PDB file of C-alpha atoms in Angstrom:
ATOM      1  CA  MET A   1      -2.200 -20.523 -23.391  1.00 50.00           C
ATOM      2  CA  ARG A   2      -2.166 -22.918 -20.459  1.00 57.00           C
ATOM      3  CA  ARG A   3      -5.292 -22.786 -18.283  1.00 58.00           C
ATOM      4  CA  LEU A   4      -4.823 -22.187 -14.571  1.00 65.00           C
ATOM      5  CA  SER A   5      -5.909 -24.897 -12.178  1.00 66.00           C
ATOM      6  CA  PRO A   6      -9.581 -24.946 -11.116  1.00 58.00           C
ATOM      7  CA  ARG A   7      -8.575 -24.082  -7.543  1.00 55.00           C
ATOM      8  CA  ILE A   8      -6.723 -20.917  -8.555  1.00 61.00           C
ATOM      9  CA  ARG A   9      -9.465 -19.874 -10.992  1.00 56.00           C
ATOM     10  CA  LEU A  10     -12.032 -20.339  -8.225  1.00 53.00           C
ATOM     11  CA  LEU A  11     -10.050 -18.190  -5.812  1.00 50.00           C
ATOM     12  CA  ALA A  12      -9.599 -15.547  -8.476  1.00 50.00           C
ATOM     13  CA  ARG A  13     -13.393 -15.347  -8.892  1.00 51.00           C
ATOM     14  CA  HIS A  14     -14.038 -15.395  -5.139  1.00 49.00           C
ATOM     15  CA  PRO A  15     -11.339 -13.375  -3.295  1.00 47.00           C
ATOM     16  CA  LEU A  16     -13.033 -13.913   0.089  1.00 44.00           C
ATOM     17  CA  LEU A  17     -11.951 -17.533  -0.082  1.00 47.00           C
ATOM     18  CA  VAL A  18      -8.283 -16.525   0.018  1.00 46.00           C
ATOM     19  CA  GLY A  19      -8.277 -16.081   3.784  1.00 46.00           C
ATOM     20  CA  LEU A  20      -9.831 -19.487   4.349  1.00 44.00           C
ATOM     21  CA  GLY A  21      -7.330 -21.013   1.956  1.00 46.00           C
ATOM     22  CA  ALA A  22      -4.413 -19.445   3.797  1.00 44.00           C
ATOM     23  CA  LEU A  23      -5.679 -20.683   7.175  1.00 39.00           C
ATOM     24  CA  SER A  24      -5.932 -24.222   5.889  1.00 43.00           C
ATOM     25  CA  LEU A  25      -2.525 -24.364   4.244  1.00 41.00           C
ATOM     26  CA  VAL A  26      -0.725 -25.827   7.247  1.00 40.00           C
ATOM     27  CA  PHE A  27      -3.148 -28.748   7.375  1.00 39.00           C
ATOM     28  CA  SER A  28      -3.923 -29.325   3.729  1.00 43.00           C
ATOM     29  CA  GLY A  29      -0.929 -28.124   1.706  1.00 46.00           C
ATOM     30  CA  ALA A  30       0.984 -31.383   1.725  1.00 44.00           C
ATOM     31  CA  CYS A  31      -2.189 -33.385   1.078  1.00 45.00           C
ATOM     32  CA  ASP A  32      -3.095 -31.253  -1.939  1.00 47.00           C
ATOM     33  CA  VAL A  33       0.189 -32.022  -3.664  1.00 45.00           C
ATOM     34  CA  THR A  34      -0.064 -35.703  -2.794  1.00 42.00           C
ATOM     35  CA  ASP A  35      -3.619 -35.896  -4.120  1.00 45.00           C
ATOM     36  CA  GLU A  36      -2.597 -34.318  -7.410  1.00 46.00           C
ATOM     37  CA  LEU A  37       0.086 -36.951  -7.829  1.00 42.00           C
ATOM     38  CA  THR A  38      -2.130 -39.916  -6.911  1.00 42.00           C
ATOM     39  CA  GLY A  39      -1.820 -42.610  -9.505  1.00 44.00           C
ATOM     40  CA  GLU A  40       1.345 -41.084 -10.951  1.00 49.00           C
ATOM     41  CA  GLU A  41       4.965 -41.800 -10.314  1.00 59.00           C
ATOM     42  CA  GLN A  42       6.292 -39.622  -7.494  1.00 74.00           C
ATOM     43  CA  ARG A  43       8.404 -36.847  -8.982  1.00 84.00           C
ATOM     44  CA  GLU A  44      11.762 -35.719  -7.662  1.00 93.00           C
ATOM     45  CA  PRO A  45      11.621 -32.319  -5.962  1.00 97.00           C
ATOM     46  CA  VAL A  46      12.935 -29.232  -7.680  1.00 98.00           C
ATOM     47  CA  ARG A  47      15.648 -27.765  -5.467  1.00 98.00           C
ATOM     48  CA  ILE A  48      15.561 -23.947  -5.328  1.00 98.00           C
ATOM     49  CA  ALA A  49      18.511 -22.054  -3.831  1.00 98.00           C
ATOM     50  CA  VAL A  50      17.134 -19.384  -1.493  1.00 97.00           C
ATOM     51  CA  THR A  51      19.447 -16.618  -0.323  1.00 91.00           C
ATOM     52  CA  ASP A  52      18.718 -14.781   2.883  1.00 83.00           C
ATOM     53  CA  TRP A  53      16.901 -11.622   1.825  1.00 87.00           C
ATOM     54  CA  PRO A  54      13.172 -10.892   1.435  1.00 90.00           C
ATOM     55  CA  GLY A  55      13.166 -10.521  -2.338  1.00 93.00           C
ATOM     56  CA  ALA A  56      14.759 -13.918  -2.858  1.00 95.00           C
ATOM     57  CA  ARG A  57      12.249 -15.489  -0.477  1.00 96.00           C
ATOM     58  CA  ALA A  58       9.395 -13.849  -2.373  1.00 97.00           C
ATOM     59  CA  ASN A  59      10.665 -15.248  -5.695  1.00 98.00           C
ATOM     60  CA  ALA A  60      10.984 -18.730  -4.241  1.00 98.00           C
ATOM     61  CA  ALA A  61       7.579 -18.573  -2.546  1.00 98.00           C
ATOM     62  CA  VAL A  62       5.657 -17.842  -5.740  1.00 98.00           C
ATOM     63  CA  VAL A  63       7.672 -20.222  -7.921  1.00 98.00           C
ATOM     64  CA  ALA A  64       7.353 -23.047  -5.369  1.00 98.00           C
ATOM     65  CA  TYR A  65       3.609 -22.478  -4.998  1.00 98.00           C
ATOM     66  CA  LEU A  66       3.030 -22.613  -8.753  1.00 98.00           C
ATOM     67  CA  LEU A  67       5.270 -25.614  -9.320  1.00 98.00           C
ATOM     68  CA  GLU A  68       3.323 -27.519  -6.690  1.00 98.00           C
ATOM     69  CA  GLU A  69      -0.174 -26.293  -7.514  1.00 97.00           C
ATOM     70  CA  GLU A  70       0.010 -25.975 -11.301  1.00 96.00           C
ATOM     71  CA  LEU A  71       2.557 -28.617 -12.316  1.00 97.00           C
ATOM     72  CA  GLY A  72       2.260 -31.049  -9.417  1.00 97.00           C
ATOM     73  CA  VAL A  73       6.008 -30.908  -8.749  1.00 97.00           C
ATOM     74  CA  PRO A  74       7.318 -30.957  -5.159  1.00 98.00           C
ATOM     75  CA  VAL A  75       9.841 -28.296  -4.177  1.00 98.00           C
ATOM     76  CA  GLU A  76      12.765 -28.302  -1.770  1.00 98.00           C
ATOM     77  CA  LYS A  77      14.176 -24.932  -0.704  1.00 98.00           C
ATOM     78  CA  VAL A  78      17.929 -24.934  -0.143  1.00 97.00           C
ATOM     79  CA  GLU A  79      18.914 -22.160   2.270  1.00 96.00           C
ATOM     80  CA  THR A  80      22.221 -20.732   1.101  1.00 94.00           C
ATOM     81  CA  ASP A  81      24.328 -17.625   0.486  1.00 90.00           C
ATOM     82  CA  PRO A  82      25.430 -16.135  -2.847  1.00 88.00           C
ATOM     83  CA  ALA A  83      28.886 -17.722  -2.810  1.00 89.00           C
ATOM     84  CA  ALA A  84      27.707 -21.195  -1.843  1.00 94.00           C
ATOM     85  CA  ALA A  85      24.813 -21.041  -4.328  1.00 96.00           C
ATOM     86  CA  TRP A  86      27.142 -21.224  -7.327  1.00 97.00           C
ATOM     87  CA  ASN A  87      28.834 -24.410  -6.102  1.00 97.00           C
ATOM     88  CA  GLN A  88      25.455 -25.906  -5.239  1.00 98.00           C
ATOM     89  CA  LEU A  89      24.135 -25.135  -8.722  1.00 98.00           C
ATOM     90  CA  GLY A  90      27.239 -26.641 -10.222  1.00 98.00           C
ATOM     91  CA  ASP A  91      27.053 -29.960  -8.373  1.00 98.00           C
ATOM     92  CA  GLY A  92      23.243 -30.208  -8.485  1.00 97.00           C
ATOM     93  CA  THR A  93      22.682 -29.765  -4.750  1.00 97.00           C
ATOM     94  CA  ALA A  94      20.498 -26.891  -5.928  1.00 98.00           C
ATOM     95  CA  GLN A  95      19.000 -26.690  -9.402  1.00 98.00           C
ATOM     96  CA  VAL A  96      17.523 -23.202  -9.547  1.00 98.00           C
ATOM     97  CA  LEU A  97      18.756 -19.742  -8.563  1.00 98.00           C
ATOM     98  CA  LEU A  98      16.085 -17.114  -9.160  1.00 98.00           C
ATOM     99  CA  GLU A  99      17.985 -13.944  -8.245  1.00 96.00           C
ATOM    100  CA  ASP A 100      21.666 -13.292  -8.853  1.00 95.00           C
ATOM    101  CA  TRP A 101      23.045  -9.786  -8.325  1.00 92.00           C
ATOM    102  CA  GLY A 102      26.273 -10.340 -10.249  1.00 90.00           C
ATOM    103  CA  ALA A 103      28.404  -9.804  -7.144  1.00 84.00           C
ATOM    104  CA  LEU A 104      30.598 -12.833  -7.919  1.00 91.00           C
ATOM    105  CA  PRO A 105      31.553 -12.581 -11.612  1.00 93.00           C
ATOM    106  CA  GLU A 106      34.448 -14.988 -11.130  1.00 96.00           C
ATOM    107  CA  GLN A 107      31.993 -17.693 -10.037  1.00 96.00           C
ATOM    108  CA  ALA A 108      29.808 -17.026 -13.065  1.00 96.00           C
ATOM    109  CA  ARG A 109      32.818 -17.389 -15.371  1.00 97.00           C
ATOM    110  CA  LEU A 110      33.919 -20.589 -13.613  1.00 98.00           C
ATOM    111  CA  HIS A 111      30.556 -22.356 -13.746  1.00 98.00           C
ATOM    112  CA  VAL A 112      28.946 -20.914 -16.884  1.00 98.00           C
ATOM    113  CA  ASP A 113      31.933 -20.445 -19.198  1.00 98.00           C
ATOM    114  CA  GLN A 114      34.554 -22.937 -17.994  1.00 98.00           C
ATOM    115  CA  ARG A 115      32.848 -25.888 -16.321  1.00 98.00           C
ATOM    116  CA  GLN A 116      29.524 -25.314 -18.114  1.00 98.00           C
ATOM    117  CA  ASP A 117      27.634 -26.946 -15.249  1.00 98.00           C
ATOM    118  CA  VAL A 118      25.376 -23.874 -14.857  1.00 98.00           C
ATOM    119  CA  VAL A 119      23.343 -22.164 -17.597  1.00 98.00           C
ATOM    120  CA  PRO A 120      21.544 -18.797 -17.733  1.00 98.00           C
ATOM    121  CA  ALA A 121      17.750 -18.855 -17.507  1.00 98.00           C
ATOM    122  CA  GLY A 122      16.977 -15.268 -18.482  1.00 98.00           C
ATOM    123  CA  ASP A 123      16.295 -12.066 -16.571  1.00 98.00           C
ATOM    124  CA  LEU A 124      14.134 -11.855 -13.466  1.00 98.00           C
ATOM    125  CA  GLY A 125      12.568  -8.653 -14.815  1.00 97.00           C
ATOM    126  CA  ILE A 126      13.992  -6.453 -12.057  1.00 97.00           C
ATOM    127  CA  ASP A 127      16.946  -4.080 -11.870  1.00 95.00           C
ATOM    128  CA  GLY A 128      18.644  -4.226  -8.489  1.00 93.00           C
ATOM    129  CA  HIS A 129      20.392  -1.245  -6.994  1.00 91.00           C
ATOM    130  CA  VAL A 130      22.534  -0.705  -3.903  1.00 91.00           C
ATOM    131  CA  GLY A 131      23.372   2.697  -2.460  1.00 94.00           C
ATOM    132  CA  TRP A 132      23.507   4.983   0.556  1.00 97.00           C
ATOM    133  CA  PHE A 133      20.196   6.355   1.821  1.00 96.00           C
ATOM    134  CA  VAL A 134      18.901   8.851   4.386  1.00 97.00           C
ATOM    135  CA  PRO A 135      15.313   9.314   5.625  1.00 96.00           C
ATOM    136  CA  GLY A 136      13.193  11.342   3.238  1.00 94.00           C
ATOM    137  CA  ASP A 137      12.265  13.960   5.843  1.00 93.00           C
ATOM    138  CA  PHE A 138      15.919  14.579   6.652  1.00 95.00           C
ATOM    139  CA  ALA A 139      16.704  15.005   2.942  1.00 95.00           C
ATOM    140  CA  ARG A 140      13.855  17.473   2.462  1.00 95.00           C
ATOM    141  CA  ASN A 141      15.086  19.544   5.381  1.00 94.00           C
ATOM    142  CA  HIS A 142      18.715  19.302   4.228  1.00 96.00           C
ATOM    143  CA  PRO A 143      18.612  18.778   0.444  1.00 97.00           C
ATOM    144  CA  ASP A 144      22.347  19.330  -0.021  1.00 97.00           C
ATOM    145  CA  VAL A 145      23.064  16.165   1.988  1.00 97.00           C
ATOM    146  CA  LEU A 146      22.209  14.170  -1.146  1.00 97.00           C
ATOM    147  CA  ASP A 147      25.441  15.370  -2.791  1.00 97.00           C
ATOM    148  CA  TRP A 148      28.305  13.227  -1.445  1.00 97.00           C
ATOM    149  CA  ARG A 149      30.573  16.288  -1.468  1.00 97.00           C
ATOM    150  CA  ASN A 150      28.570  17.677   1.449  1.00 97.00           C
ATOM    151  CA  LEU A 151      28.527  14.527   3.586  1.00 98.00           C
ATOM    152  CA  ASN A 152      31.395  15.659   5.788  1.00 98.00           C
ATOM    153  CA  ASP A 153      29.298  18.685   6.788  1.00 98.00           C
ATOM    154  CA  TYR A 154      26.688  16.262   8.146  1.00 97.00           C
ATOM    155  CA  ALA A 155      29.020  13.601   9.512  1.00 97.00           C
ATOM    156  CA  ASP A 156      28.352  14.528  13.159  1.00 97.00           C
ATOM    157  CA  GLN A 157      24.568  14.541  12.702  1.00 96.00           C
ATOM    158  CA  LEU A 158      24.800  11.163  10.990  1.00 97.00           C
ATOM    159  CA  GLY A 159      26.836   9.698  13.837  1.00 96.00           C
ATOM    160  CA  GLY A 160      29.935   9.443  11.670  1.00 97.00           C
ATOM    161  CA  THR A 161      28.778   6.093  10.312  1.00 97.00           C
ATOM    162  CA  VAL A 162      27.324   4.274   7.327  1.00 97.00           C
ATOM    163  CA  LEU A 163      25.059   1.654   8.834  1.00 97.00           C
ATOM    164  CA  GLN A 164      25.199  -1.774   7.189  1.00 95.00           C
ATOM    165  CA  GLY A 165      23.349  -5.034   7.837  1.00 90.00           C
ATOM    166  CA  ASP A 166      25.048  -8.385   8.257  1.00 84.00           C
ATOM    167  CA  PRO A 167      28.845  -8.164   8.749  1.00 82.00           C
ATOM    168  CA  GLY A 168      29.161 -10.711   5.928  1.00 73.00           C
ATOM    169  CA  PHE A 169      27.543  -8.425   3.334  1.00 77.00           C
ATOM    170  CA  ALA A 170      29.865  -7.718   0.397  1.00 74.00           C
ATOM    171  CA  THR A 171      29.958  -3.913   0.230  1.00 87.00           C
ATOM    172  CA  ARG A 172      32.283  -1.263  -1.189  1.00 90.00           C
ATOM    173  CA  ASP A 173      31.635   1.178   1.631  1.00 94.00           C
ATOM    174  CA  ALA A 174      35.124   1.176   3.166  1.00 95.00           C
ATOM    175  CA  THR A 175      36.637   1.810  -0.279  1.00 95.00           C
ATOM    176  CA  ILE A 176      34.152   4.591  -1.016  1.00 96.00           C
ATOM    177  CA  ILE A 177      34.854   6.297   2.305  1.00 97.00           C
ATOM    178  CA  ASP A 178      38.599   6.112   1.714  1.00 97.00           C
ATOM    179  CA  GLU A 179      38.567   7.249  -1.911  1.00 97.00           C
ATOM    180  CA  LEU A 180      36.160  10.139  -1.263  1.00 97.00           C
ATOM    181  CA  ASP A 181      37.941  11.129   1.948  1.00 98.00           C
ATOM    182  CA  LEU A 182      34.769  11.060   4.051  1.00 98.00           C
ATOM    183  CA  ASP A 183      34.636  11.417   7.825  1.00 98.00           C
ATOM    184  CA  LEU A 184      32.631   8.222   8.134  1.00 98.00           C
ATOM    185  CA  ARG A 185      33.144   4.566   9.006  1.00 96.00           C
ATOM    186  CA  PRO A 186      31.040   1.500   8.151  1.00 96.00           C
ATOM    187  CA  VAL A 187      29.251  -0.107  11.110  1.00 96.00           C
ATOM    188  CA  ALA A 188      27.266  -3.348  10.926  1.00 94.00           C
ATOM    189  CA  ALA A 189      23.823  -3.436  12.534  1.00 94.00           C
ATOM    190  CA  GLY A 190      24.262  -7.208  12.880  1.00 92.00           C
ATOM    191  CA  SER A 191      21.680  -8.509  10.423  1.00 90.00           C
ATOM    192  CA  GLU A 192      19.316  -7.391   7.711  1.00 87.00           C
ATOM    193  CA  GLU A 193      16.467  -7.460  10.229  1.00 89.00           C
ATOM    194  CA  ALA A 194      18.399  -5.124  12.556  1.00 94.00           C
ATOM    195  CA  LEU A 195      19.197  -2.800   9.650  1.00 95.00           C
ATOM    196  CA  VAL A 196      15.543  -2.681   8.591  1.00 93.00           C
ATOM    197  CA  GLU A 197      14.478  -1.921  12.166  1.00 94.00           C
ATOM    198  CA  ARG A 198      16.966   0.945  12.485  1.00 95.00           C
ATOM    199  CA  ILE A 199      15.926   2.443   9.140  1.00 96.00           C
ATOM    200  CA  ALA A 200      12.236   2.141  10.046  1.00 94.00           C
ATOM    201  CA  GLN A 201      12.833   3.851  13.391  1.00 93.00           C
ATOM    202  CA  ALA A 202      14.743   6.687  11.725  1.00 94.00           C
ATOM    203  CA  GLY A 203      12.150   7.051   8.988  1.00 90.00           C
ATOM    204  CA  THR A 204       9.220   7.333  11.370  1.00 87.00           C
ATOM    205  CA  GLY A 205      10.996   9.221  14.155  1.00 83.00           C
ATOM    206  CA  GLY A 206      12.883  11.791  12.117  1.00 79.00           C
ATOM    207  CA  THR A 207      16.294  10.610  13.362  1.00 88.00           C
ATOM    208  CA  PRO A 208      19.253  11.328  11.036  1.00 95.00           C
ATOM    209  CA  LEU A 209      20.715   8.116   9.645  1.00 97.00           C
ATOM    210  CA  LEU A 210      22.965   7.159   6.744  1.00 98.00           C
ATOM    211  CA  ALA A 211      22.510   3.544   5.706  1.00 97.00           C
ATOM    212  CA  TYR A 212      23.684   1.085   3.097  1.00 96.00           C
ATOM    213  CA  PHE A 213      20.489  -0.248   1.533  1.00 94.00           C
ATOM    214  CA  TRP A 214      19.144  -1.662  -1.700  1.00 91.00           C
ATOM    215  CA  GLN A 215      16.157  -1.778  -3.985  1.00 87.00           C
ATOM    216  CA  PRO A 216      13.917  -3.607  -4.551  1.00 90.00           C
ATOM    217  CA  HIS A 217      13.001  -3.941  -0.892  1.00 92.00           C
ATOM    218  CA  TRP A 218       9.555  -4.083   0.656  1.00 91.00           C
ATOM    219  CA  LEU A 219      10.481  -1.458   3.293  1.00 92.00           C
ATOM    220  CA  THR A 220      10.497   1.274   0.643  1.00 88.00           C
ATOM    221  CA  SER A 221       6.713   0.888   0.364  1.00 83.00           C
ATOM    222  CA  ARG A 222       6.441   1.969   4.021  1.00 87.00           C
ATOM    223  CA  ILE A 223       9.392   4.289   4.612  1.00 90.00           C
ATOM    224  CA  ASP A 224      10.386   7.278   2.489  1.00 93.00           C
ATOM    225  CA  LEU A 225      14.103   7.147   1.709  1.00 94.00           C
ATOM    226  CA  ALA A 226      16.344   9.428  -0.360  1.00 95.00           C
ATOM    227  CA  GLU A 227      19.532   8.279  -2.043  1.00 95.00           C
ATOM    228  CA  ILE A 228      22.926   9.947  -1.779  1.00 96.00           C
ATOM    229  CA  GLU A 229      24.408  10.761  -5.194  1.00 94.00           C
ATOM    230  CA  LEU A 230      27.572   8.648  -5.151  1.00 94.00           C
ATOM    231  CA  PRO A 231      29.853   8.796  -8.223  1.00 92.00           C
ATOM    232  CA  GLY A 232      29.077   5.457  -9.873  1.00 85.00           C
ATOM    233  CA  TYR A 233      30.136   3.009  -7.179  1.00 88.00           C
ATOM    234  CA  TYR A 234      26.853   1.101  -7.125  1.00 87.00           C
ATOM    235  CA  PRO A 235      25.336   0.943 -10.638  1.00 86.00           C
ATOM    236  CA  LYS A 236      21.975  -0.644 -11.354  1.00 89.00           C
ATOM    237  CA  ILE A 237      22.202  -4.371 -12.036  1.00 92.00           C
ATOM    238  CA  THR A 238      19.881  -6.533 -14.105  1.00 95.00           C
ATOM    239  CA  LEU A 239      19.006  -9.512 -11.913  1.00 97.00           C
ATOM    240  CA  HIS A 240      19.448 -12.909 -13.574  1.00 97.00           C
ATOM    241  CA  LYS A 241      18.229 -16.494 -13.115  1.00 98.00           C
ATOM    242  CA  TYR A 242      20.435 -19.582 -13.428  1.00 98.00           C
ATOM    243  CA  LEU A 243      19.867 -23.336 -13.631  1.00 98.00           C
ATOM    244  CA  ASN A 244      21.969 -26.436 -13.114  1.00 98.00           C
ATOM    245  CA  ALA A 245      22.946 -27.491 -16.640  1.00 98.00           C
ATOM    246  CA  GLU A 246      21.796 -31.118 -16.394  1.00 98.00           C
ATOM    247  CA  PHE A 247      18.476 -30.066 -14.875  1.00 98.00           C
ATOM    248  CA  ALA A 248      18.032 -27.506 -17.664  1.00 98.00           C
ATOM    249  CA  THR A 249      18.179 -30.215 -20.315  1.00 97.00           C
ATOM    250  CA  GLU A 250      15.868 -32.642 -18.522  1.00 95.00           C
ATOM    251  CA  GLY A 251      13.385 -30.403 -16.703  1.00 93.00           C
ATOM    252  CA  GLY A 252      10.773 -30.133 -19.466  1.00 95.00           C
ATOM    253  CA  GLU A 253       7.763 -27.960 -18.611  1.00 96.00           C
ATOM    254  CA  VAL A 254       9.324 -26.970 -15.281  1.00 98.00           C
ATOM    255  CA  VAL A 255      12.301 -25.429 -17.074  1.00 98.00           C
ATOM    256  CA  ALA A 256       9.982 -23.707 -19.554  1.00 98.00           C
ATOM    257  CA  PHE A 257       8.083 -22.142 -16.659  1.00 98.00           C
ATOM    258  CA  LEU A 258      11.303 -21.045 -14.924  1.00 98.00           C
ATOM    259  CA  HIS A 259      12.511 -19.353 -18.100  1.00 98.00           C
ATOM    260  CA  ALA A 260       9.152 -17.572 -18.442  1.00 98.00           C
ATOM    261  CA  PHE A 261       8.960 -16.445 -14.806  1.00 98.00           C
ATOM    262  CA  SER A 262       9.577 -12.689 -14.753  1.00 98.00           C
ATOM    263  CA  TRP A 263       7.913 -10.014 -12.670  1.00 98.00           C
ATOM    264  CA  THR A 264       8.250  -6.417 -11.526  1.00 96.00           C
ATOM    265  CA  GLU A 265       9.819  -4.779  -8.507  1.00 94.00           C
ATOM    266  CA  GLN A 266       6.298  -3.934  -7.314  1.00 95.00           C
ATOM    267  CA  ASP A 267       5.248  -7.586  -7.579  1.00 97.00           C
ATOM    268  CA  GLN A 268       8.245  -8.800  -5.616  1.00 97.00           C
ATOM    269  CA  ASN A 269       7.863  -6.118  -2.954  1.00 95.00           C
ATOM    270  CA  ALA A 270       4.194  -7.005  -2.493  1.00 96.00           C
ATOM    271  CA  VAL A 271       4.993 -10.640  -1.698  1.00 97.00           C
ATOM    272  CA  ALA A 272       8.070  -9.791   0.374  1.00 95.00           C
ATOM    273  CA  GLU A 273       6.052  -7.329   2.450  1.00 94.00           C
ATOM    274  CA  LEU A 274       3.440 -10.003   3.192  1.00 96.00           C
ATOM    275  CA  ILE A 275       6.180 -12.357   4.402  1.00 95.00           C
ATOM    276  CA  ALA A 276       8.668 -10.062   6.138  1.00 91.00           C
ATOM    277  CA  GLY A 277       6.376  -7.166   6.986  1.00 89.00           C
ATOM    278  CA  GLN A 278       3.128  -8.916   7.916  1.00 93.00           C
ATOM    279  CA  GLY A 279       4.455 -12.277   9.065  1.00 94.00           C
ATOM    280  CA  MET A 280       2.559 -14.456   6.591  1.00 97.00           C
ATOM    281  CA  THR A 281       4.007 -17.823   5.648  1.00 97.00           C
ATOM    282  CA  PRO A 282       5.676 -17.838   2.220  1.00 97.00           C
ATOM    283  CA  ARG A 283       3.032 -20.228   0.891  1.00 98.00           C
ATOM    284  CA  ALA A 284       0.124 -18.124   2.138  1.00 98.00           C
ATOM    285  CA  ALA A 285       1.705 -14.956   0.739  1.00 98.00           C
ATOM    286  CA  ALA A 286       2.267 -16.661  -2.611  1.00 98.00           C
ATOM    287  CA  GLU A 287      -1.306 -17.922  -2.749  1.00 98.00           C
ATOM    288  CA  ARG A 288      -2.681 -14.442  -2.101  1.00 98.00           C
ATOM    289  CA  TRP A 289      -0.505 -12.856  -4.784  1.00 98.00           C
ATOM    290  CA  VAL A 290      -1.238 -15.570  -7.347  1.00 98.00           C
ATOM    291  CA  THR A 291      -4.973 -15.261  -6.700  1.00 98.00           C
ATOM    292  CA  GLU A 292      -4.854 -11.493  -7.160  1.00 98.00           C
ATOM    293  CA  ASN A 293      -2.694 -11.612 -10.321  1.00 98.00           C
ATOM    294  CA  PRO A 294      -4.066 -14.414 -12.538  1.00 97.00           C
ATOM    295  CA  ASP A 295      -3.304 -12.591 -15.794  1.00 96.00           C
ATOM    296  CA  THR A 296       0.387 -12.269 -14.949  1.00 97.00           C
ATOM    297  CA  VAL A 297       0.553 -15.904 -13.859  1.00 98.00           C
ATOM    298  CA  ALA A 298      -1.100 -17.045 -17.087  1.00 97.00           C
ATOM    299  CA  THR A 299       1.701 -15.499 -19.156  1.00 97.00           C
ATOM    300  CA  TRP A 300       4.218 -17.830 -17.461  1.00 98.00           C
ATOM    301  CA  PHE A 301       2.313 -20.873 -18.718  1.00 95.00           C
ATOM    302  CA  ALA A 302       1.493 -19.602 -22.213  1.00 88.00           C
TER     303      ALA A 302
END
């Protein structure tokens, strides 16, 4: 089993040092990586595709931190969206995708099966799930709302809408509403951040709200939500990792680590909550989680 770096082992033994380490990251982070590479040939950065949701940012934060701290490999984060990520993986603009929800099966077939410029890298360890949710208090007071057949009885209380996030989100809500003959219409909040804010307000203020949402998501650790029982439109999905094919054959210990990286919904939510909920930098959030979970980290380097 690979031994963790002295710095991480020290922090694991002395948790009070974590705060000091986080405060110094802005000033010392780049120097630490440079110092570790002193006397060695500068390595090319690993390019991680990062899609715009908290879970994906949490994955990238921890992987980037460990690549830099444990393997001495610089990391470049490529901000992208699910559709663009496949093309970027294919042409090498990005080399790593840590969380794919399977929303674009035609892209997977094109790049994995036909062009063979992208290869699977195993499961992330998490099952993703999308659905319609209402605040937990509202569901407890009106338990029959959780059966979709009763939604029309609550349409007025729910504002006649299914609240979504970004208008660009790929959802099936309009189809569901039409096929189930519901007195609802999908309305975009404008962004994921706006959606989260509206759900949080409803959850703490007792306001009725029907929202398109997904798990894992850090907000569920703060707000009690109850899911509407829809007839199979949004099944659970095993989240997968993918690599650029050329990188996968040449990446050595980095690729071995990426294949081994797998964690739980609770792990991901913990890091995402530090970033999106508490405003920590991704690096500081990753350092805290790594310090508090050395046994899990050690399994990725076994």
